[in-house]
Short mmCIF file of C-alpha atoms (C1' of nucleotides) in Angstrom, two decimals:
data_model
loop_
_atom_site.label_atom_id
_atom_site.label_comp_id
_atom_site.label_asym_id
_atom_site.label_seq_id
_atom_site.Cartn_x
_atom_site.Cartn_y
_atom_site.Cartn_z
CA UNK A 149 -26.83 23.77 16.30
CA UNK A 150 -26.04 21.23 14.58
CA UNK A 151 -22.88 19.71 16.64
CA UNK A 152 -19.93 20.75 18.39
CA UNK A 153 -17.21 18.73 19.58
CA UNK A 154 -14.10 19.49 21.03
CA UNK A 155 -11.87 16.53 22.09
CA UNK A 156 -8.61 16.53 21.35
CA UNK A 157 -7.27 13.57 20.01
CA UNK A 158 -9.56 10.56 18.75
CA UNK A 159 -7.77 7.20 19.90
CA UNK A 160 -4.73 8.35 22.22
CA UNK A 161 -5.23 5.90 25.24
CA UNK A 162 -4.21 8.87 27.84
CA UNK A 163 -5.97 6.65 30.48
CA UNK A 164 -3.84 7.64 33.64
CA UNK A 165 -0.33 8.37 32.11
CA UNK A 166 0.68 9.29 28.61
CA UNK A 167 2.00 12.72 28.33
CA UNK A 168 2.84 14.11 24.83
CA UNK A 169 6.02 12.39 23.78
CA UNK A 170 5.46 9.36 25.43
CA UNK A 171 5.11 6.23 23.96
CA UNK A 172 2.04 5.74 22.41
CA UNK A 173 1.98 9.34 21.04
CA UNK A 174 5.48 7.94 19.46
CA UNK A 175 3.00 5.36 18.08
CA UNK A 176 0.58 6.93 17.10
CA UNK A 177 2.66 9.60 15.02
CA UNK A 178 4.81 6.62 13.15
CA UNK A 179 1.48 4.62 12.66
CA UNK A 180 0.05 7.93 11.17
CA UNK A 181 2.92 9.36 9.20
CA UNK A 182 2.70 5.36 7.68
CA UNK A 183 -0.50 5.87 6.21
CA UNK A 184 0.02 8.73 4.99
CA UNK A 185 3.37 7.48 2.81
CA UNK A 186 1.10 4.45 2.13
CA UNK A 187 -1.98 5.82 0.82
CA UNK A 188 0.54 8.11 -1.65
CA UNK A 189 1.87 4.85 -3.06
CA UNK A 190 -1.69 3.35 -3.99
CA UNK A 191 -4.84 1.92 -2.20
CA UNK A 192 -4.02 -1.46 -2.63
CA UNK A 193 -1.35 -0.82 -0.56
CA UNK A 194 -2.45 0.03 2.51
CA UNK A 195 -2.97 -2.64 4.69
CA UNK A 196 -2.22 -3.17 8.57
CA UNK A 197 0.89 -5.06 8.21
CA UNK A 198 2.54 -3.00 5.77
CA UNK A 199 2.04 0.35 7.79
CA UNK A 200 2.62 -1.97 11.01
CA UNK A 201 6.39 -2.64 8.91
CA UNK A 202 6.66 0.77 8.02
CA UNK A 203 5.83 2.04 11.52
CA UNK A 204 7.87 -0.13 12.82
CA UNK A 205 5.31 -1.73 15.16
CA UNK A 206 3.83 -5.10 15.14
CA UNK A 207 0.50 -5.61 13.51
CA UNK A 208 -1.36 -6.54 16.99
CA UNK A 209 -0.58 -2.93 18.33
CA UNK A 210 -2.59 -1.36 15.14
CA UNK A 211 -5.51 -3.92 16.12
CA UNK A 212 -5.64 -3.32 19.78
CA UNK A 213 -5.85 0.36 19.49
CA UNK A 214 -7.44 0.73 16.45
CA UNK A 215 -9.81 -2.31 16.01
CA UNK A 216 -9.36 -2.42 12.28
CA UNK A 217 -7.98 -0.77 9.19
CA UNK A 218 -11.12 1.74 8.71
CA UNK A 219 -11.10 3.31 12.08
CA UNK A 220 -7.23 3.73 11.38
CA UNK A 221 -7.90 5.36 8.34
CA UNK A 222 -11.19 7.46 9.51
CA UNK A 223 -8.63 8.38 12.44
CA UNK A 224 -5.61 9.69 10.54
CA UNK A 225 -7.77 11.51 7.81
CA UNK A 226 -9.60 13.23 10.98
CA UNK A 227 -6.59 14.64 12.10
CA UNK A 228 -5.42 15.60 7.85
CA UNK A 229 -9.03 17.49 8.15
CA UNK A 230 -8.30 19.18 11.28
CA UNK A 231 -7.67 22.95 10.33
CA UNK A 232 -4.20 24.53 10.91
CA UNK A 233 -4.83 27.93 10.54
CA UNK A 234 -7.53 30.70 11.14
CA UNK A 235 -9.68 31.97 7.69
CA UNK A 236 -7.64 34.44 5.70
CA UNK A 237 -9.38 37.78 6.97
CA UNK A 238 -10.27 39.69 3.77
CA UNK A 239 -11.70 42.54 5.33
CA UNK A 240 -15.41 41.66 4.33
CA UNK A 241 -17.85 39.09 5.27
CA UNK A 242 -19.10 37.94 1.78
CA UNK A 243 -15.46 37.82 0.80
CA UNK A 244 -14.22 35.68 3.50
CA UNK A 245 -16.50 33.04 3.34
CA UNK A 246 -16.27 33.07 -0.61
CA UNK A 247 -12.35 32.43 -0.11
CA UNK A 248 -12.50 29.80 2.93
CA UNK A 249 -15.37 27.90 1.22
CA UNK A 250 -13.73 28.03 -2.23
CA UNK A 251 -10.62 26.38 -0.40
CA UNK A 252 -12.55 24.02 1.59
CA UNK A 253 -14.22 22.66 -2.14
CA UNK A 254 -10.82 22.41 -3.97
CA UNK A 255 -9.31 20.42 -0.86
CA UNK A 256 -12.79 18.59 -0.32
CA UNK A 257 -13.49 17.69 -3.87
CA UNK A 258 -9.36 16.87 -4.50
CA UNK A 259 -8.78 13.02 -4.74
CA UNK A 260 -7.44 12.85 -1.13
CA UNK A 261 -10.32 14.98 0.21
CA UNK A 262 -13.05 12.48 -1.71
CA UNK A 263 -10.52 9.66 0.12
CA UNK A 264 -10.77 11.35 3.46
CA UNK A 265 -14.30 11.72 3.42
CA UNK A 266 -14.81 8.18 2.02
CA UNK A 267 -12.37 6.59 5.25
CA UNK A 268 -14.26 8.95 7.47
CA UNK A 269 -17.50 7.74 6.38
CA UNK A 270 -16.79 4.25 6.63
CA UNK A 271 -15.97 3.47 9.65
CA UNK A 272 -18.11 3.01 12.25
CA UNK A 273 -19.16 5.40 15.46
CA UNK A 274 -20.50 8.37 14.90
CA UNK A 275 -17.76 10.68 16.22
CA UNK A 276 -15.06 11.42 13.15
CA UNK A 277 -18.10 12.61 11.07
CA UNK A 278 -19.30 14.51 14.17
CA UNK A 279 -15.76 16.06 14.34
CA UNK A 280 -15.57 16.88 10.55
CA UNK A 281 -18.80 19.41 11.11
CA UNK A 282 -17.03 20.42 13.80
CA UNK A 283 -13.88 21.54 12.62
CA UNK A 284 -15.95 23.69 9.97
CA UNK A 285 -18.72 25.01 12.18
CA UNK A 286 -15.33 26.62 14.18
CA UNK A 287 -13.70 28.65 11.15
CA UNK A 288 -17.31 29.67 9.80
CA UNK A 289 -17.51 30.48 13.56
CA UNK A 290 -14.65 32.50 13.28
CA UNK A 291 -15.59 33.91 10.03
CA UNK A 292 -18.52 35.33 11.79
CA UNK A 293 -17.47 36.83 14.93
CA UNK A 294 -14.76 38.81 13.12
CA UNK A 295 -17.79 40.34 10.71
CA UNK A 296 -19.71 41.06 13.97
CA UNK A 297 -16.77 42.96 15.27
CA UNK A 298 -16.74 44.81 11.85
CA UNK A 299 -20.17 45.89 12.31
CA UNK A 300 -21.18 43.30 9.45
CA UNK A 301 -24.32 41.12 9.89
CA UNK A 302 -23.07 37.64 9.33
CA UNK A 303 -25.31 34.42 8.79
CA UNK A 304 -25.60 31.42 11.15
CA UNK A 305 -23.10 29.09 11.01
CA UNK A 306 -26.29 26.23 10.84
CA UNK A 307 -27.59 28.26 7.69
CA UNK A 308 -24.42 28.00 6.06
CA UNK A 309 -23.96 24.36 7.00
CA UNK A 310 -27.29 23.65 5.28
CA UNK A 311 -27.09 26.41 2.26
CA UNK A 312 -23.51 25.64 1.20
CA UNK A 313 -21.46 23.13 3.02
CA UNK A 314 -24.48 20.31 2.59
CA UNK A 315 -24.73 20.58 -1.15
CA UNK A 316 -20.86 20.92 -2.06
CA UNK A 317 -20.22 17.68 0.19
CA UNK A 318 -23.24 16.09 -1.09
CA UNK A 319 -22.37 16.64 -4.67
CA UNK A 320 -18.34 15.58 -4.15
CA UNK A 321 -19.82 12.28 -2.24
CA UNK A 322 -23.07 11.79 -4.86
CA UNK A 323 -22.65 13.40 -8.05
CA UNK A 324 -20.60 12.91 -11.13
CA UNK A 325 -18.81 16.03 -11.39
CA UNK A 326 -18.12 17.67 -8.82
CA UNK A 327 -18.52 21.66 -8.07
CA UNK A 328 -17.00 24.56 -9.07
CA UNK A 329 -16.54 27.84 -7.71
CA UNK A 330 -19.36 29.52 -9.16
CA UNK A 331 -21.56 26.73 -7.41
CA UNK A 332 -20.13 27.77 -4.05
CA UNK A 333 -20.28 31.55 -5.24
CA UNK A 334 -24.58 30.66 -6.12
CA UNK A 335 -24.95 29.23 -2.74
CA UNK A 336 -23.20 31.45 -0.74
CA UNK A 337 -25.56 34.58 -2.16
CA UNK A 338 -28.52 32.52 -1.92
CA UNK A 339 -27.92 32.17 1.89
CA UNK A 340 -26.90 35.89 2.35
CA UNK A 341 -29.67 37.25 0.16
CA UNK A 342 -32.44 35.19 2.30
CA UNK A 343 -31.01 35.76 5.72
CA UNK A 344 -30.66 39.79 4.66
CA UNK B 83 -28.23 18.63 -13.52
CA UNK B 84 -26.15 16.52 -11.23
CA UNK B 85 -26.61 12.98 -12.35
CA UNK B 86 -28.84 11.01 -14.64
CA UNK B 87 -28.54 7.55 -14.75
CA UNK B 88 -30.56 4.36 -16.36
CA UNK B 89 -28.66 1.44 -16.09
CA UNK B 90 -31.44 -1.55 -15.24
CA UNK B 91 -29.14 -3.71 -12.54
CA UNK B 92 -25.99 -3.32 -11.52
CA UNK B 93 -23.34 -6.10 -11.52
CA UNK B 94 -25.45 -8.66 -13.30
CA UNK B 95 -23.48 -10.49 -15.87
CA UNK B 96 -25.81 -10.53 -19.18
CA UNK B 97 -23.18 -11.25 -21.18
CA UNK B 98 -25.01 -13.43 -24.26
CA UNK B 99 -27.76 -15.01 -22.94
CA UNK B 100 -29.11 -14.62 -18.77
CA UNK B 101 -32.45 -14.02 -19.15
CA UNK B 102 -34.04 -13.33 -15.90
CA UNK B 103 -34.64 -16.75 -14.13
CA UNK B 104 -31.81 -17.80 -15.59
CA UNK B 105 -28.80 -19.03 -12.85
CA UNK B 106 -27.19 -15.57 -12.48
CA UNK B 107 -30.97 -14.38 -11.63
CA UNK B 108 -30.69 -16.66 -8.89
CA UNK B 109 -27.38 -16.76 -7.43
CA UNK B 110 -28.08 -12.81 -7.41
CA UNK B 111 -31.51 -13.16 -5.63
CA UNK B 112 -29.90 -15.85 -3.35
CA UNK B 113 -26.90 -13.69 -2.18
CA UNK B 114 -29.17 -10.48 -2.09
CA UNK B 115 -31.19 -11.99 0.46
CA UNK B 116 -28.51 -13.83 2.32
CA UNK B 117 -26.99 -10.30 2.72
CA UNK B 118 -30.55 -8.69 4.13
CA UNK B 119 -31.15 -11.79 6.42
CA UNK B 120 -27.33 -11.15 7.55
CA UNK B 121 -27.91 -7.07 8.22
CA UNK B 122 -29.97 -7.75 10.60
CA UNK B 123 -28.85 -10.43 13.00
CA UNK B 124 -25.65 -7.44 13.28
CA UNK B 125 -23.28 -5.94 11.63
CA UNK B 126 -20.27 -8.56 12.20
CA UNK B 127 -21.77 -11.58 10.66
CA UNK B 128 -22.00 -10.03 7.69
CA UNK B 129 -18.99 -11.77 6.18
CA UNK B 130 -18.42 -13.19 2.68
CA UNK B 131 -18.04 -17.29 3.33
CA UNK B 132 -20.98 -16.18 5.86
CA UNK B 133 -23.53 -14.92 3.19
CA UNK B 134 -21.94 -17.64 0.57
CA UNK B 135 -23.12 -19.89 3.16
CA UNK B 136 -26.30 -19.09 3.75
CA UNK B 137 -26.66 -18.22 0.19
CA UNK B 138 -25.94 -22.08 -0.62
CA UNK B 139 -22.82 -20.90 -2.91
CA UNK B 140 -19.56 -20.91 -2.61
CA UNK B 141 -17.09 -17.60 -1.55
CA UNK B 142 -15.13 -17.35 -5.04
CA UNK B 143 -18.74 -17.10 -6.86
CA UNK B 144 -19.15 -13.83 -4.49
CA UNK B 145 -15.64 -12.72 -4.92
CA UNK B 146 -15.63 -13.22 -8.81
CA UNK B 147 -19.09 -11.21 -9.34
CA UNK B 148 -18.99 -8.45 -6.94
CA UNK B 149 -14.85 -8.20 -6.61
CA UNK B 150 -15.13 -8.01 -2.29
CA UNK B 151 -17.66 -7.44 0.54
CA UNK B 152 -17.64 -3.75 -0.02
CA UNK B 153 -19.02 -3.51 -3.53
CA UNK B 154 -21.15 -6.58 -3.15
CA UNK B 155 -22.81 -4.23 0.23
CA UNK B 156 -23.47 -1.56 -2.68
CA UNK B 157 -25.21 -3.68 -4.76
CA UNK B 158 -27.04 -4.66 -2.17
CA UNK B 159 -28.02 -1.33 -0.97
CA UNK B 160 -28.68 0.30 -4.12
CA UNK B 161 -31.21 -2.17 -5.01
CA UNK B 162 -32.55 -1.87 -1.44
CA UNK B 163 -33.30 2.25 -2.52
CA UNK B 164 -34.51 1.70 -5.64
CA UNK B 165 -38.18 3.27 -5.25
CA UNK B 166 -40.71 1.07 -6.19
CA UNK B 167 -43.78 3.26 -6.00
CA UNK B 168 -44.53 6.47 -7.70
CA UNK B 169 -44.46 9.56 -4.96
CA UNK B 170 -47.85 9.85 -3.77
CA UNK B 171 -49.97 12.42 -5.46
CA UNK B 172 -51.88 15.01 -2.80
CA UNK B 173 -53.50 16.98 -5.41
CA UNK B 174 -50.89 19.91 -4.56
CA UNK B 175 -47.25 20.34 -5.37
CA UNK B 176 -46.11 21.42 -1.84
CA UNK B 177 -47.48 18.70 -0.01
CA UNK B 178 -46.50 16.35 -2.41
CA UNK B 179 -43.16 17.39 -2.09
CA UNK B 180 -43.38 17.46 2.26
CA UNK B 181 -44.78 13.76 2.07
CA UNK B 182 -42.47 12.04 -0.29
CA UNK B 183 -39.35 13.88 1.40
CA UNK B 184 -40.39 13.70 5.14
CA UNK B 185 -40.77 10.14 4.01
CA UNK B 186 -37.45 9.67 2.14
CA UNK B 187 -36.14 11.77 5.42
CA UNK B 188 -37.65 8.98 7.85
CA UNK B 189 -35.78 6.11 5.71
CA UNK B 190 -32.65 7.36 4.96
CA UNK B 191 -32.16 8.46 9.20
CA UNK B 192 -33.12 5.24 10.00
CA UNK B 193 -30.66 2.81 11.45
CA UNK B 194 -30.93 0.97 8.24
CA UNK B 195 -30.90 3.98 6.01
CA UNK B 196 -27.72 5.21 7.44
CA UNK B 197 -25.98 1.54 6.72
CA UNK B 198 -26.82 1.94 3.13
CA UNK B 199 -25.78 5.28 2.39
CA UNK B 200 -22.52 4.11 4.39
CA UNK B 201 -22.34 0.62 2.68
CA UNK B 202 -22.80 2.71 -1.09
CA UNK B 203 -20.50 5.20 -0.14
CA UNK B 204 -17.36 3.33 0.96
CA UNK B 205 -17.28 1.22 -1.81
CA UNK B 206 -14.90 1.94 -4.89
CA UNK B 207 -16.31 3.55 -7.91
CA UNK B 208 -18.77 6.04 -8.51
CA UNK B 209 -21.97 4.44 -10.40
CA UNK B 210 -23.50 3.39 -7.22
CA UNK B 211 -23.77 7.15 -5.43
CA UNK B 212 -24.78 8.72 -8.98
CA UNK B 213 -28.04 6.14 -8.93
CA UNK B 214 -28.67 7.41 -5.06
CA UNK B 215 -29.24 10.58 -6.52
CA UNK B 216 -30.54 9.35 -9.58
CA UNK B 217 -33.27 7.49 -8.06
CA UNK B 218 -33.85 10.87 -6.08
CA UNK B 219 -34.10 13.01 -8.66
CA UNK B 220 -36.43 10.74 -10.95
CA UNK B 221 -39.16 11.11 -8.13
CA UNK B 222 -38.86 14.29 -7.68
CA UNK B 223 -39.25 15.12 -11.34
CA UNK B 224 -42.30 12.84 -10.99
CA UNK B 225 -43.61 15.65 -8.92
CA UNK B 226 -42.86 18.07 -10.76
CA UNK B 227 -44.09 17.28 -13.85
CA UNK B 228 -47.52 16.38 -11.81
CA UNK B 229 -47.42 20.07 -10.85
CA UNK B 230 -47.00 21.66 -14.26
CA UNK B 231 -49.55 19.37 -15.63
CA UNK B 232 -51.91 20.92 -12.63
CA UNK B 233 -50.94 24.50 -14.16
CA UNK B 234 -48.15 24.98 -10.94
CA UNK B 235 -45.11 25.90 -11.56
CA UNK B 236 -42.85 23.53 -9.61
CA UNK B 237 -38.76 23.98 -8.67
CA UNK B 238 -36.18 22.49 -10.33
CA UNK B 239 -34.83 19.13 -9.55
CA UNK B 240 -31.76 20.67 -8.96
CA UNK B 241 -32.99 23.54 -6.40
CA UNK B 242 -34.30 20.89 -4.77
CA UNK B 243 -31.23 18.56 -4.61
CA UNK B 244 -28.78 20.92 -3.22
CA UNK B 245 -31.43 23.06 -1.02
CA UNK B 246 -33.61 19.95 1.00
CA UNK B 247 -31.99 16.33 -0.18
CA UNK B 248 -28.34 17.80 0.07
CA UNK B 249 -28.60 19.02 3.91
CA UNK B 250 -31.06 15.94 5.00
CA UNK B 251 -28.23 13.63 3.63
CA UNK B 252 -25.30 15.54 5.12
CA UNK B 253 -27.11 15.70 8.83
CA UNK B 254 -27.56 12.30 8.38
CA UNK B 255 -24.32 11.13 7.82
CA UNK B 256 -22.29 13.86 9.53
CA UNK B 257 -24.42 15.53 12.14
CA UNK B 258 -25.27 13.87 15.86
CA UNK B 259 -28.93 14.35 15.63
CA UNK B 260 -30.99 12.91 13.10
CA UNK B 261 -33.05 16.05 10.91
CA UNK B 262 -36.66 15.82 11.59
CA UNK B 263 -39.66 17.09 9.94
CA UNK B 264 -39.59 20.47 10.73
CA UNK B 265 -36.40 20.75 9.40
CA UNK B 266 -37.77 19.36 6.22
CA UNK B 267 -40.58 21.68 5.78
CA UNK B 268 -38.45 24.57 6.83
CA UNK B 269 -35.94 23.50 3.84
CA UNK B 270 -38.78 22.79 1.43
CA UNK B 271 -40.69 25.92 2.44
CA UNK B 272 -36.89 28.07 1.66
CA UNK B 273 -36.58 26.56 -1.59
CA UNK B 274 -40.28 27.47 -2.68
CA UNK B 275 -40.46 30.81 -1.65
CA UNK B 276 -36.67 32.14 -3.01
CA UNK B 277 -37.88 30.15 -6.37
CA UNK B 278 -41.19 31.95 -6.49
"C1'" DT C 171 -34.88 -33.24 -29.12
"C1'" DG C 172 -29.87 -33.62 -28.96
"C1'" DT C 173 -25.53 -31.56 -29.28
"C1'" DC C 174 -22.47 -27.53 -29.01
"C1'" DT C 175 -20.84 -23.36 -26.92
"C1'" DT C 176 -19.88 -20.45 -23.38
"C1'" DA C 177 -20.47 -17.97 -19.20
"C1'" DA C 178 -20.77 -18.75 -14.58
"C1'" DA C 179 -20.28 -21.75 -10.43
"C1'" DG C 180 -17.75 -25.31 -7.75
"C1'" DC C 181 -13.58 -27.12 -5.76
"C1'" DA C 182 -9.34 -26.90 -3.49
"C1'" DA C 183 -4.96 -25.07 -2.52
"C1'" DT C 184 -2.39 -20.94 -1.37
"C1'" DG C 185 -1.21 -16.73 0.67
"C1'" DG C 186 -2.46 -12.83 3.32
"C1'" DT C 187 -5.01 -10.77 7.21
"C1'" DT C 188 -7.10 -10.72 11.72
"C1'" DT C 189 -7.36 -12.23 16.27
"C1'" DT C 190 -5.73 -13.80 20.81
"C1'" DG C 191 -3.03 -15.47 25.05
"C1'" DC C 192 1.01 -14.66 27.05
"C1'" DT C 193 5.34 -12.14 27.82
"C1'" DT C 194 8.11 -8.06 27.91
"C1'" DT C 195 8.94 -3.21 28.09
"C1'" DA C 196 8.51 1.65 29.03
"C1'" DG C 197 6.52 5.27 31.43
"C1'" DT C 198 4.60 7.09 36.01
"C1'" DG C 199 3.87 7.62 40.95
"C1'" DG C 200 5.25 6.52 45.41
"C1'" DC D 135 15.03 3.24 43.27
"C1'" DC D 136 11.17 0.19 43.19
"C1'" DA D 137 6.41 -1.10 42.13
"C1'" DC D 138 2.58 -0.72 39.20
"C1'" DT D 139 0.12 -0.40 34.99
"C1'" DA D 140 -0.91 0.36 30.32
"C1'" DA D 141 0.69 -0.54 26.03
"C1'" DA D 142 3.72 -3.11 22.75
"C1'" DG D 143 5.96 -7.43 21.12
"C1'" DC D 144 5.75 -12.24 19.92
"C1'" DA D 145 3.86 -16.24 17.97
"C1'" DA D 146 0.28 -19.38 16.97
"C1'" DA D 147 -4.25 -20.16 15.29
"C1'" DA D 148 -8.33 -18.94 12.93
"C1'" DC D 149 -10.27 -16.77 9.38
"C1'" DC D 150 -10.70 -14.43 4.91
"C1'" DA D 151 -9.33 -13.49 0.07
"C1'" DT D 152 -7.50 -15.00 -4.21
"C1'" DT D 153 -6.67 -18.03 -8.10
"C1'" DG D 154 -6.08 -22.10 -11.53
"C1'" DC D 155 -8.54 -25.67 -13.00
"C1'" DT D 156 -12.76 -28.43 -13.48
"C1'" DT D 157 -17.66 -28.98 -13.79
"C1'" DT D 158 -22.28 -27.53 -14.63
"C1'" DA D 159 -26.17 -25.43 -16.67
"C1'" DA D 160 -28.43 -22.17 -19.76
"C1'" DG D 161 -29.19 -20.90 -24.40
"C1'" DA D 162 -28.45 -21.46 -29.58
"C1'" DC D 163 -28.83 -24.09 -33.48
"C1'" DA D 164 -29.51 -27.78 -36.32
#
DNA sequence: TGTCTTAAAGCAATGGTTTTGCTTTAGTGG
DNA sequence: CCACTAAAGCAAAACCATTGCTTTAAGACA
């Protein structure tokens, strides 16, 4: 197993008070919402005190809860990475993971998904990576246990971390061009060939 | 093939004339090892006027070659995994390929090793990542071309990229626990008997 | 060898970002 | 309703990034 995580939120103080809708989730959801306007307008322009203006916060509330503009940005694209919605069920195993994975490279290997793995990367601690894993380990997860219940056979979750999730991120963070369905399609019967 | 790349140096001016030992040589050299000496007395004092500083030049000079901190730490880096030695050569393809990627494995999961991929990774552009890869893949043809010359037939490059280098990188930079050298052999061992 | 050319480095001023102490406010529990 | 506490605002100071202009040094050529 390679990791599992399953926090909630990433920064949210929540030290004795702080129910959902208080003020710092307020906050938090301007400061994030922000970002996200920001980083549509260009890199260049993202920069504390213009989402600080745009939040309508001060600067010093970004530092003090953030620390600085990378763990802001490994934050929100965390949360722009967290799934929304359960793997389309296909009615096969093969086919399922062919159509999740084949959506997780075109979002992955999109501009904003290089971006969000980039900010996620950079900053430092070693829990929004850690969460990124996670967040795919769950629907491959899910992926599987519905093919047990079908009587299926399905693959480890860890073998298809290493077999086809490894290489396509590798390749969108590394390579030149980045991959195309067939590559996902190669490694995805690679994996279920061996493991059969 | 993912990425092929020969460039000799990275951000070095050569313009007209800069031979090496020429001034750029040593401003480069200078702020190179300011940067190293910096890494390892911690992460925060590795600031531009700080490495100008101990560089004996001035901040603009840094600013005006490398553009900011970020690509300047890729420079830096990418120099830093530029292989100096050929791979070792066992007499035998397998083991040749377990040594040199058990020890590429015990560099890159290193606390240093992890900083570089990090520091190549978040800056802008993407020359620096393809030569990661590059450098990679040049050592492993080494091998391979040692084996066919032997009368084995090695893998491909490629193979090899996505199915051991691709998952040892992603663990590394995604997953809580570091891959060891079982996992290695395990991935190396996979890749040699589906190609056989 | 001496002069010319040009790319790169130095200098210094400017503007933006980050950091911090202190104050104020909003949410929570008694 | 009041008290308490965590988080946000404010403002000043320190630090970092950027840029126009000047100076230096390396190489080319006579």
């Amino acid at each position: 197993m390679i990791l599992r995580m399953n926090e909630t939120s990433s920064t949210a103080p929540r030290a004795s008070g702080a129910r959902p809708g208080g003020r710092s989730a307020r906050v938090q959801a301007a400061v994030h919402q922000a970002v996200n306007e920001l980083q549509a307008t260009g890199r260049d322009a993202v920069t504390v005190p213009a989402i600080a203006a745009r939040a309508g916060v001060t600067p010093s509330t970004i530092y003090r809860r953030w620390g600085d503009l990378a763990q802001l940005l490994a934050d929100v694209a965390v949360s722009q990475m967290r799934p929304d919605t359960l793997p389309a069920d296909t009615g096969a195993y093969r086919n399922d993971l062919l159509t999740w994975l084949d959506q997780y490279r075109d979002e992955m290997s999109s501009e904003l998904g290089r971006c969000m793995l980039r900010d996620v990367l950079s900053a430092q601690g070693r829990e929004n990576p850690g969460r990124c894993v996670s967040f795919c380990a769950q629907q491959l997860d899910t992926i599987a246990e519905r093919a047990s219940a079908r009587g299926e056979r399905p693959v480890r979750t860890e073998v298809l971390l290493d077999g086809v999730v490894a290489p396509l991120i590798y390749r969108i963070l590394f390579a030149a061009e980045t991959p195309s369905t067939d590559d996902v399609t190669r490694w995805v019967d690679a994996v279920i060939d061996r493991e059969a």
